[in-house]
Short mmCIF file of C-alpha atoms and ligand atoms in Angstrom, two decimals:
data_model
loop_
_atom_site.label_atom_id
_atom_site.label_comp_id
_atom_site.label_asym_id
_atom_site.label_seq_id
_atom_site.Cartn_x
_atom_site.Cartn_y
_atom_site.Cartn_z
CA UNK A 1 -119.38 -26.84 48.02
CA UNK A 2 -122.46 -27.87 50.02
CA UNK A 3 -126.22 -27.88 49.40
CA UNK A 4 -128.93 -25.26 49.78
CA UNK A 5 -131.02 -25.80 52.93
CA UNK A 6 -134.65 -25.38 51.88
CA UNK A 7 -135.29 -25.26 48.14
CA UNK A 8 -138.70 -24.19 46.85
CA UNK A 9 -140.71 -26.88 45.00
CA UNK A 10 -140.65 -27.13 41.19
CA UNK A 11 -144.00 -27.82 39.48
CA UNK A 12 -144.08 -31.29 37.94
CA UNK A 13 -140.93 -32.37 39.81
CA UNK A 14 -142.60 -35.16 41.73
CA UNK A 15 -144.28 -36.57 38.63
CA UNK A 16 -140.93 -36.46 36.79
CA UNK A 17 -139.21 -38.21 39.70
CA UNK A 18 -141.86 -40.94 39.77
CA UNK A 19 -141.62 -41.40 36.03
CA UNK A 20 -137.82 -41.60 36.07
CA UNK A 21 -137.77 -43.92 39.10
CA UNK A 22 -140.28 -46.13 37.28
CA UNK A 23 -137.77 -46.36 34.41
CA UNK A 24 -135.05 -47.49 36.80
CA UNK A 25 -133.25 -44.16 37.08
CA UNK A 26 -131.30 -43.90 40.35
CA UNK A 27 -129.16 -40.80 39.81
CA UNK A 28 -129.77 -37.35 38.34
CA UNK A 29 -127.03 -35.05 37.04
CA UNK A 30 -127.36 -31.28 37.37
CA UNK A 31 -125.06 -30.39 34.49
CA UNK A 32 -123.80 -27.09 33.11
CA UNK A 33 -120.85 -26.10 30.95
CA UNK A 34 -117.60 -24.27 31.56
CA UNK A 35 -115.99 -21.82 29.12
CA UNK A 36 -115.06 -24.69 26.80
CA UNK A 37 -118.59 -26.09 26.63
CA UNK A 38 -117.48 -29.09 28.67
CA UNK A 39 -120.03 -30.58 31.10
CA UNK A 40 -119.57 -30.14 34.82
CA UNK A 41 -122.12 -31.66 37.20
CA UNK A 42 -123.13 -32.94 40.58
CA UNK A 43 -125.04 -36.19 40.88
CA UNK A 44 -127.94 -36.63 43.26
CA UNK A 45 -129.82 -39.81 44.20
CA UNK A 46 -133.18 -39.67 42.40
CA UNK A 47 -135.00 -39.24 45.74
CA UNK A 48 -133.48 -35.72 45.80
CA UNK A 49 -134.74 -34.75 42.34
CA UNK A 50 -137.24 -32.19 43.63
CA UNK A 51 -134.51 -30.42 45.60
CA UNK A 52 -132.11 -30.56 42.63
CA UNK A 53 -134.70 -29.03 40.31
CA UNK A 54 -135.25 -26.26 42.84
CA UNK A 55 -131.53 -25.37 42.80
CA UNK A 56 -130.07 -27.39 45.69
CA UNK A 57 -126.71 -28.07 43.99
CA UNK A 58 -124.03 -25.48 44.57
CA UNK A 59 -120.73 -24.95 42.75
CA UNK A 60 -117.66 -22.81 43.34
CA UNK A 61 -117.16 -21.06 40.00
CA UNK A 62 -113.55 -20.21 40.83
CA UNK A 63 -112.74 -23.91 40.48
CA UNK A 64 -113.59 -23.78 36.76
CA UNK A 65 -112.53 -22.04 33.54
CA UNK A 66 -114.97 -19.33 32.58
CA UNK A 67 -117.33 -19.38 35.52
CA UNK A 68 -116.02 -16.01 36.66
CA UNK A 69 -116.08 -15.95 40.43
CA UNK A 70 -113.67 -15.24 43.23
CA UNK A 71 -112.91 -17.99 45.74
CA UNK A 72 -114.53 -15.81 48.38
CA UNK A 73 -117.84 -15.49 46.44
CA UNK A 74 -121.04 -17.33 47.21
CA UNK A 75 -121.52 -20.49 45.17
CA UNK A 76 -123.56 -20.57 41.98
CA UNK A 77 -126.50 -22.97 41.86
CA UNK A 78 -127.69 -25.13 38.97
CA UNK A 79 -131.29 -24.70 37.88
CA UNK A 80 -131.82 -27.80 35.71
CA UNK A 81 -134.17 -27.63 32.74
CA UNK A 82 -136.48 -30.66 33.01
CA UNK A 83 -137.21 -30.40 29.26
CA UNK A 84 -133.59 -31.37 28.62
CA UNK A 85 -133.77 -34.55 30.76
CA UNK A 86 -131.80 -37.24 28.93
CA UNK A 87 -131.35 -40.76 30.30
CA UNK A 88 -127.77 -41.75 29.46
CA UNK A 89 -128.07 -44.25 26.59
CA UNK A 90 -125.03 -46.12 27.91
CA UNK A 91 -126.20 -46.11 31.56
CA UNK A 92 -129.93 -46.27 31.96
CA UNK A 93 -129.88 -45.61 35.68
CA UNK A 94 -128.67 -42.01 35.28
CA UNK A 95 -130.40 -38.94 33.86
CA UNK A 96 -128.58 -35.82 32.60
CA UNK A 97 -130.13 -32.36 32.70
CA UNK A 98 -128.76 -29.17 31.19
CA UNK A 99 -128.90 -26.35 33.70
CA UNK A 100 -128.71 -22.59 33.90
CA UNK A 101 -126.63 -21.12 36.69
CA UNK A 102 -128.05 -18.86 39.36
CA UNK A 103 -126.45 -16.72 42.03
CA UNK A 104 -128.47 -15.85 45.12
CA UNK A 105 -131.69 -16.78 43.34
CA UNK A 106 -130.99 -14.58 40.31
CA UNK A 107 -129.76 -15.65 36.85
CA UNK A 108 -125.94 -15.77 36.82
CA UNK A 109 -124.98 -13.31 34.08
CA UNK A 110 -121.95 -15.30 32.91
CA UNK A 111 -123.66 -18.70 32.43
CA UNK A 112 -123.22 -19.89 28.81
CA UNK A 113 -126.76 -21.31 28.57
CA UNK A 114 -128.21 -18.12 30.03
CA UNK A 115 -126.18 -16.01 27.59
CA UNK A 116 -127.76 -17.87 24.68
CA UNK A 117 -131.16 -17.57 26.39
CA UNK A 118 -130.77 -13.78 26.55
CA UNK A 119 -130.14 -13.49 22.80
CA UNK A 120 -132.96 -15.94 22.04
CA UNK A 121 -135.21 -13.66 24.06
CA UNK A 122 -134.19 -10.71 21.86
CA UNK A 123 -135.19 -12.77 18.83
CA UNK A 124 -138.47 -13.68 20.52
CA UNK A 125 -139.21 -10.01 21.07
CA UNK A 126 -138.95 -9.61 17.30
CA UNK A 127 -141.35 -12.54 16.80
CA UNK A 128 -138.49 -14.81 15.69
CA UNK A 129 -137.32 -18.28 16.59
CA UNK A 130 -133.71 -19.29 15.88
CA UNK A 131 -133.46 -22.73 14.28
CA UNK A 132 -130.08 -24.40 14.30
CA UNK A 133 -128.61 -27.60 12.98
CA UNK A 134 -124.96 -28.44 13.74
CA UNK A 135 -122.96 -30.94 11.69
CA UNK A 136 -120.71 -32.87 14.05
CA UNK A 137 -117.33 -33.74 12.55
CA UNK A 138 -114.86 -35.60 14.77
CA UNK A 139 -112.00 -38.08 14.69
CA UNK A 140 -112.15 -41.55 16.19
CA UNK A 141 -108.69 -42.93 16.87
CA UNK A 142 -106.89 -45.67 18.71
CA UNK A 143 -103.69 -45.20 20.62
CA UNK A 144 -100.90 -47.61 19.68
CA UNK A 145 -98.58 -49.23 22.24
CA UNK A 146 -95.89 -46.64 21.39
CA UNK A 147 -98.34 -43.80 22.16
CA UNK A 148 -98.92 -42.83 18.53
CA UNK A 149 -102.45 -42.29 17.22
CA UNK A 150 -104.04 -44.12 14.31
CA UNK A 151 -107.50 -44.48 12.77
CA UNK A 152 -109.53 -47.29 14.34
CA UNK A 153 -109.38 -49.31 11.13
CA UNK A 154 -106.02 -50.37 9.72
CA UNK A 155 -107.56 -50.03 6.23
CA UNK A 156 -108.27 -46.34 6.80
CA UNK A 157 -105.19 -45.13 4.94
CA UNK A 158 -106.57 -43.73 1.68
CA UNK A 159 -105.29 -40.43 0.37
CA UNK A 160 -108.93 -39.43 -0.23
CA UNK A 161 -110.95 -41.24 2.44
CA UNK A 162 -114.07 -39.08 2.09
CA UNK A 163 -117.26 -41.21 1.90
CA UNK A 164 -115.10 -44.33 2.00
CA UNK A 165 -117.39 -47.31 2.43
CA UNK A 166 -114.75 -49.72 3.74
CA UNK A 167 -113.74 -47.19 6.36
CA UNK A 168 -117.39 -46.71 7.29
CA UNK A 169 -118.15 -50.42 7.55
CA UNK A 170 -115.02 -51.08 9.60
CA UNK A 171 -116.27 -48.53 12.12
CA UNK A 172 -119.90 -49.58 12.07
CA UNK A 173 -119.93 -51.15 15.56
CA UNK A 174 -119.38 -47.93 17.49
CA UNK A 175 -121.22 -45.86 14.85
CA UNK A 176 -124.25 -48.15 15.16
CA UNK A 177 -124.26 -47.71 18.93
CA UNK A 178 -123.89 -43.94 18.66
CA UNK A 179 -126.55 -43.46 15.98
CA UNK A 180 -128.97 -45.82 17.77
CA UNK A 181 -128.44 -43.79 20.94
CA UNK A 182 -129.06 -40.49 19.12
CA UNK A 183 -132.21 -41.76 17.49
CA UNK A 184 -133.36 -43.33 20.76
CA UNK A 185 -133.24 -39.77 22.14
CA UNK A 186 -135.38 -38.55 19.24
CA UNK A 187 -132.65 -36.52 17.49
CA UNK A 188 -133.55 -37.78 14.01
CA UNK A 189 -130.18 -38.79 12.55
CA UNK A 190 -130.67 -38.71 8.80
CA UNK A 191 -127.17 -39.60 7.65
CA UNK A 192 -123.65 -40.35 8.81
CA UNK A 193 -120.46 -40.89 6.87
CA UNK A 194 -116.71 -41.21 6.75
CA UNK A 195 -115.38 -37.67 6.39
CA UNK A 196 -112.35 -36.46 4.50
CA UNK A 197 -109.66 -37.27 7.09
CA UNK A 198 -108.48 -40.79 7.99
CA UNK A 199 -110.45 -41.71 11.10
CA UNK A 200 -112.83 -38.76 10.65
CA UNK A 201 -116.63 -39.09 10.75
CA UNK A 202 -119.72 -36.91 10.68
CA UNK A 203 -123.23 -37.46 12.00
CA UNK A 204 -126.12 -35.28 10.83
CA UNK A 205 -129.35 -34.96 12.75
CA UNK A 206 -132.46 -32.78 12.64
CA UNK A 207 -132.25 -29.09 13.36
CA UNK A 208 -134.20 -27.74 16.32
CA UNK A 209 -134.48 -24.49 18.21
CA UNK A 210 -131.00 -23.29 19.07
CA UNK A 211 -131.16 -24.05 22.80
CA UNK A 212 -132.13 -27.66 22.16
CA UNK A 213 -129.40 -28.02 19.53
CA UNK A 214 -126.77 -26.48 21.82
CA UNK A 215 -127.79 -28.93 24.59
CA UNK A 216 -127.58 -31.79 22.09
CA UNK A 217 -124.15 -30.85 20.76
CA UNK A 218 -122.90 -30.56 24.35
CA UNK A 219 -124.32 -33.97 25.21
CA UNK A 220 -123.17 -35.44 21.89
CA UNK A 221 -119.51 -34.80 22.65
CA UNK A 222 -119.91 -36.46 26.06
CA UNK A 223 -121.77 -39.41 24.55
CA UNK A 224 -119.50 -39.95 21.53
CA UNK A 225 -116.44 -39.96 23.77
CA UNK A 226 -118.03 -42.41 26.20
CA UNK A 227 -119.33 -44.83 23.54
CA UNK A 228 -115.98 -44.80 21.71
CA UNK A 229 -114.10 -45.23 24.98
CA UNK A 230 -116.08 -48.40 25.58
CA UNK A 231 -114.77 -49.64 22.23
CA UNK A 232 -111.20 -48.82 23.25
CA UNK A 233 -111.21 -45.72 21.00
CA UNK A 234 -110.76 -41.99 21.45
CA UNK A 235 -113.38 -39.61 20.00
CA UNK A 236 -111.63 -36.28 19.49
CA UNK A 237 -113.24 -32.91 18.86
CA UNK A 238 -109.90 -31.18 18.46
CA UNK A 239 -110.31 -29.00 15.35
CA UNK A 240 -107.14 -30.08 13.52
CA UNK A 241 -105.42 -33.14 14.98
CA UNK A 242 -103.30 -33.77 11.87
CA UNK A 243 -101.63 -31.06 9.80
CA UNK A 244 -101.95 -33.08 6.59
CA UNK A 245 -105.65 -33.96 6.97
CA UNK A 246 -108.86 -31.92 7.00
CA UNK A 247 -109.98 -30.54 10.32
CA UNK A 248 -113.25 -31.01 12.19
CA UNK A 249 -115.72 -28.25 11.47
CA UNK A 250 -119.05 -27.85 13.23
CA UNK A 251 -121.04 -26.18 10.51
CA UNK A 252 -123.86 -24.09 11.98
CA UNK A 253 -126.95 -24.25 9.73
CA UNK A 254 -129.10 -21.29 10.71
CA UNK A 255 -132.52 -19.92 9.90
CA UNK A 256 -135.16 -17.78 11.55
CA UNK A 257 -138.77 -18.87 11.78
CA UNK A 258 -141.93 -16.99 12.60
CA UNK A 259 -142.59 -17.61 16.29
CA UNK A 260 -146.31 -18.12 15.76
CA UNK A 261 -146.61 -20.04 12.52
CA UNK A 262 -143.17 -21.70 12.47
CA UNK A 263 -142.77 -20.59 8.83
CA UNK A 264 -139.14 -20.35 7.72
CA UNK A 265 -138.50 -16.64 7.12
CA UNK A 266 -135.27 -17.34 5.23
CA UNK A 267 -137.28 -18.88 2.37
CA UNK A 268 -137.22 -16.38 -0.50
CA UNK A 269 -140.63 -14.84 -1.30
CA UNK A 270 -140.24 -15.54 -4.98
CA UNK A 271 -139.14 -19.11 -4.25
CA UNK A 272 -135.78 -18.62 -6.00
CA UNK A 273 -133.94 -21.90 -5.54
CA UNK A 274 -130.69 -22.08 -3.60
CA UNK A 275 -131.09 -18.66 -2.04
CA UNK A 276 -132.40 -16.82 1.03
CA UNK A 277 -134.95 -14.06 1.64
CA UNK A 278 -134.12 -10.40 2.25
CA UNK A 279 -134.29 -11.13 6.00
CA UNK A 280 -131.74 -13.89 5.46
CA UNK A 281 -129.46 -11.50 3.58
CA UNK A 282 -129.68 -8.96 6.41
CA UNK A 283 -128.80 -11.69 8.91
CA UNK A 284 -125.80 -12.60 6.76
CA UNK A 285 -124.70 -8.95 6.62
CA UNK A 286 -124.75 -8.73 10.43
CA UNK A 287 -122.62 -11.86 10.77
CA UNK A 288 -120.14 -10.62 8.15
CA UNK A 289 -119.84 -7.27 9.95
CA UNK A 290 -118.77 -9.00 13.18
CA UNK A 291 -116.99 -12.02 11.64
CA UNK A 292 -113.55 -11.49 13.26
CA UNK A 293 -115.03 -11.19 16.77
CA UNK A 294 -117.41 -14.09 16.18
CA UNK A 295 -114.47 -16.16 14.98
CA UNK A 296 -112.86 -15.99 18.43
CA UNK A 297 -115.94 -17.72 19.83
CA UNK A 298 -116.79 -20.22 17.10
CA UNK A 299 -113.13 -21.16 16.51
CA UNK A 300 -111.84 -20.63 20.05
CA UNK A 301 -108.55 -22.51 20.30
CA UNK A 302 -104.96 -22.09 19.11
CA UNK A 303 -105.52 -25.22 17.05
CA UNK A 304 -108.72 -23.86 15.41
CA UNK A 305 -106.65 -21.58 13.17
CA UNK A 306 -104.61 -24.47 11.79
CA UNK A 307 -107.90 -25.62 10.28
CA UNK A 308 -108.87 -22.28 8.71
CA UNK A 309 -106.37 -22.53 5.86
CA UNK A 310 -106.66 -23.18 2.13
CA UNK A 311 -104.37 -26.17 1.97
CA UNK A 312 -101.66 -26.21 4.64
CA UNK A 313 -99.51 -29.31 4.36
CA UNK A 314 -102.30 -31.30 2.70
CA UNK A 315 -102.40 -32.54 -0.86
CA UNK A 316 -105.99 -31.29 -1.32
CA UNK A 317 -108.05 -28.37 -0.10
CA UNK A 318 -109.32 -28.19 3.47
CA UNK A 319 -112.94 -27.17 2.66
CA UNK A 320 -112.60 -24.75 5.56
CA UNK A 321 -113.19 -21.00 5.09
CA UNK A 322 -110.38 -18.47 5.09
CA UNK A 323 -112.11 -15.33 3.82
CA UNK A 324 -115.01 -13.29 5.18
CA UNK A 325 -117.57 -13.82 2.46
CA UNK A 326 -120.94 -15.29 1.74
CA UNK A 327 -122.38 -16.87 -1.34
CA UNK A 328 -123.91 -19.85 -3.00
CA UNK A 329 -123.46 -23.58 -2.56
CA UNK A 330 -119.70 -23.13 -2.60
CA UNK A 331 -117.57 -24.53 0.21
CA UNK A 332 -115.00 -21.75 0.08
CA UNK A 333 -117.52 -19.29 1.56
CA UNK A 334 -117.53 -18.61 5.28
CA UNK A 335 -121.31 -18.26 4.99
CA UNK A 336 -122.68 -20.68 2.43
CA UNK A 337 -126.23 -20.89 1.18
CA UNK A 338 -126.60 -24.61 0.43
CA UNK A 339 -128.34 -25.73 -2.76
CA UNK A 340 -131.65 -26.27 -0.96
CA UNK A 341 -131.62 -22.60 0.10
CA UNK A 342 -133.66 -21.12 2.97
CA UNK A 343 -130.79 -21.39 5.44
CA UNK A 344 -127.28 -20.09 6.00
CA UNK A 345 -124.39 -22.37 6.89
CA UNK A 346 -121.52 -20.88 8.87
CA UNK A 347 -118.52 -23.00 8.00
CA UNK A 348 -115.99 -21.25 10.24
CA UNK A 349 -117.29 -22.86 13.45
CA UNK A 350 -115.36 -25.89 14.66
CA UNK A 351 -115.92 -28.85 16.92
CA UNK A 352 -114.15 -27.25 19.88
CA UNK A 353 -116.60 -24.38 20.26
CA UNK A 354 -118.89 -23.82 23.21
CA UNK A 355 -122.16 -24.22 21.26
CA UNK A 356 -124.15 -21.88 23.53
CA UNK A 357 -121.69 -19.01 23.17
CA UNK A 358 -121.19 -19.67 19.45
CA UNK A 359 -124.94 -19.64 18.74
CA UNK A 360 -125.38 -16.52 20.90
CA UNK A 361 -122.75 -14.54 18.97
CA UNK A 362 -124.00 -15.60 15.54
CA UNK A 363 -127.62 -14.83 16.41
CA UNK A 364 -126.82 -11.47 18.02
CA UNK A 365 -124.87 -10.38 14.94
CA UNK A 366 -127.61 -11.61 12.61
CA UNK A 367 -130.29 -9.75 14.58
CA UNK A 368 -128.22 -6.57 14.37
CA UNK A 369 -128.13 -7.01 10.59
CA UNK A 370 -131.93 -7.31 10.60
CA UNK A 371 -132.53 -4.36 12.92
CA UNK A 372 -130.28 -2.13 10.83
CA UNK A 373 -131.49 -3.52 7.49
CA UNK A 374 -127.88 -4.22 6.45
CA UNK A 375 -126.94 -5.31 2.95
CA UNK A 376 -124.26 -8.02 2.59
CA UNK A 377 -123.24 -6.82 -0.87
CA UNK A 378 -122.49 -9.07 -3.79
CA UNK A 379 -122.24 -12.79 -3.07
CA UNK A 380 -119.06 -14.67 -3.83
CA UNK A 381 -119.87 -17.26 -6.47
CA UNK A 382 -116.36 -18.43 -7.31
CA UNK A 383 -113.65 -20.56 -5.69
CA UNK A 384 -112.31 -18.02 -3.20
CA UNK A 385 -109.24 -20.19 -2.58
CA UNK A 386 -108.05 -19.52 -6.10
CA UNK A 387 -108.46 -15.73 -6.22
CA UNK A 388 -105.25 -13.73 -6.23
CA UNK A 389 -104.77 -11.23 -3.39
CA UNK A 390 -105.50 -8.42 -5.93
CA UNK A 391 -108.74 -10.08 -7.04
CA UNK A 392 -109.80 -10.56 -3.45
CA UNK A 393 -109.08 -6.91 -2.73
CA UNK A 394 -111.13 -5.75 -5.69
CA UNK A 395 -114.03 -7.94 -4.54
CA UNK A 396 -113.70 -6.65 -0.95
CA UNK A 397 -112.89 -10.07 0.50
CA UNK A 398 -111.00 -9.78 3.77
CA UNK A 399 -109.41 -12.59 5.73
CA UNK A 400 -110.65 -14.28 8.90
CA UNK A 401 -108.25 -13.94 11.85
CA UNK A 402 -105.11 -15.95 11.13
CA UNK A 403 -104.52 -17.04 14.70
CA UNK A 404 -106.12 -16.98 18.13
CA UNK A 405 -104.16 -13.87 19.09
CA UNK A 406 -105.76 -11.86 16.28
CA UNK A 407 -109.17 -13.33 16.92
CA UNK A 408 -109.24 -12.53 20.61
CA UNK A 409 -108.12 -8.94 20.00
CA UNK A 410 -110.92 -8.62 17.42
CA UNK A 411 -113.35 -9.90 20.05
CA UNK A 412 -112.01 -7.47 22.64
CA UNK A 413 -112.30 -4.56 20.20
CA UNK A 414 -115.87 -5.30 19.08
CA UNK A 415 -118.62 -4.08 21.45
CA UNK A 416 -120.84 -6.98 20.35
CA UNK A 417 -118.86 -9.50 22.40
CA UNK A 418 -119.40 -7.55 25.63
CA UNK A 419 -123.07 -6.94 24.81
CA UNK A 420 -123.70 -10.64 24.29
CA UNK A 421 -121.52 -12.10 27.05
CA UNK A 422 -121.96 -9.40 29.69
CA UNK A 423 -118.92 -7.83 31.36
CA UNK A 424 -117.91 -10.68 33.65
CA UNK A 425 -117.93 -13.36 30.94
CA UNK A 426 -116.38 -11.07 28.31
CA UNK A 427 -113.51 -10.26 30.69
CA UNK A 428 -113.06 -13.90 31.67
CA UNK A 429 -113.09 -15.04 28.03
CA UNK A 430 -110.63 -12.38 26.88
CA UNK A 431 -108.26 -12.99 29.79
CA UNK A 432 -108.38 -16.77 29.38
CA UNK A 433 -107.86 -16.72 25.62
CA UNK A 434 -105.07 -14.10 25.77
CA UNK A 435 -103.29 -16.36 28.25
CA UNK A 436 -103.89 -19.40 26.04
CA UNK A 437 -102.38 -17.57 23.06
CA UNK A 438 -99.43 -16.22 25.06
CA UNK A 439 -98.72 -19.67 26.46
CA UNK A 440 -98.68 -21.18 22.98
CA UNK A 441 -96.63 -18.33 21.57
CA UNK A 442 -94.18 -18.84 24.41
CA UNK A 443 -93.28 -22.31 23.16
CA UNK A 444 -90.65 -23.05 20.51
CA UNK A 445 -91.74 -25.74 18.08
CA UNK A 446 -89.73 -28.45 16.40
CA UNK A 447 -90.44 -26.77 13.07
CA UNK A 448 -88.60 -23.67 14.31
CA UNK A 449 -85.51 -25.43 15.59
CA UNK A 450 -85.31 -27.52 12.45
CA UNK A 451 -85.60 -24.45 10.27
CA UNK A 452 -83.54 -21.88 12.12
CA UNK A 453 -81.04 -23.60 14.42
CA UNK A 454 -78.28 -23.77 11.87
CA UNK A 455 -79.61 -21.56 9.10
CA UNK A 456 -77.61 -18.43 9.89
N1 LIG B 1 -114.00 -30.84 7.40
C1 LIG B 1 -114.21 -29.62 6.69
C2 LIG B 1 -114.01 -28.43 7.66
O1 LIG B 1 -113.07 -28.36 8.30
C3 LIG B 1 -115.56 -29.54 6.04
C4 LIG B 1 -115.90 -30.63 5.08
C5 LIG B 1 -117.33 -30.51 4.60
O2 LIG B 1 -117.60 -29.69 3.74
O3 LIG B 1 -118.18 -31.21 5.16
O4 LIG B 1 -114.82 -27.55 7.77
MG1 LIG B 2 -118.64 -32.42 6.68
#
């Protein structure tokens, strides 16, 4: 776990170091993500920035989830992307940089950011740029003396807390700090609100090219947790912390633009409102074709599947998708075309996903739909939650995986996963997630003992 001896210089590194030093930055973080999309990093004193940018920081992948390496392998090195340099809004003396991993001077095949980069390159070859906006839903909670969790505000107890103004105002101190920080970084927050669960919030900021958005979502989780922690609160990106409340989705709003002109190619030629172009429909068809495998990546935890239900133990609907369908501005669709049109929203993704891997899978499937000129069929324009199983069958609506076990087997069975991830990452992902499912399935819950212990 040492450092590389003689790194080669990175153009612009010295200017960047001088600029950052001038702003009072003393430490730089060479950061990358593990399988879960969680940041891992080494810190270097700013005087070492040139070396860090040249790949001086080495990591033993075997110490992490989803950086598939043997303990006996050479270390991977971080190659930080200076364009992602972000001075921590809560600690101005430290700069964070998203990195790609390298092994022996070559791109490390199983690096999440590199995996997304590979699919973005396929889009680029087709003259396309992938634009992505992610809606961040999350819970902010305090832990009581007895260990139980509660919303930060004692008033946050409504049965229908969505858009609740009192709940929003009670949480405005940490929200203000978070939104100020996001806008200070140039993310363009355009709205934030109290979501549908007690203690649940959402921040919405400008879309950008998918790599930038994936970096931002990664950093956002780090930042939201840190800012809330400083207020004595826990920011949680667990998809479904409470069975009787809505879960935290991470809706992926996707479109393809012309690389040269930047024109949105999902805008229908005839300008029909609330819809997408033929290219957009082909993209949708590709995503629908691979939906079960994609689901394993965009909803990657045991807990994710407790969110993808119609109602569960809640009094109202979850607003989360259950069926593999696309359609209009209708929240029961997995792929929704919002009223403004010209983009596709994937509602199945949740806040626990690794945003690089999630974006890579969705884009790869969409590009396949475009290459093969696929047709997504008839849109679903009705409340899919209320269709009977017979009606769903006649409309060809199938169900998303019902649990992680199903999802991971769908991923393993679909060649797309291996194509996108590469062998090493596909194997690591499948093995890790099969273990995660088996471990969960190996537990006996309170619900089971209460139901069965004395039933027979
Ligand atoms: N929280 C819901 C979900 O789990 C989505 C609510 C909304 O439409 O914003 O996806
Ligand atoms: Mg929402």
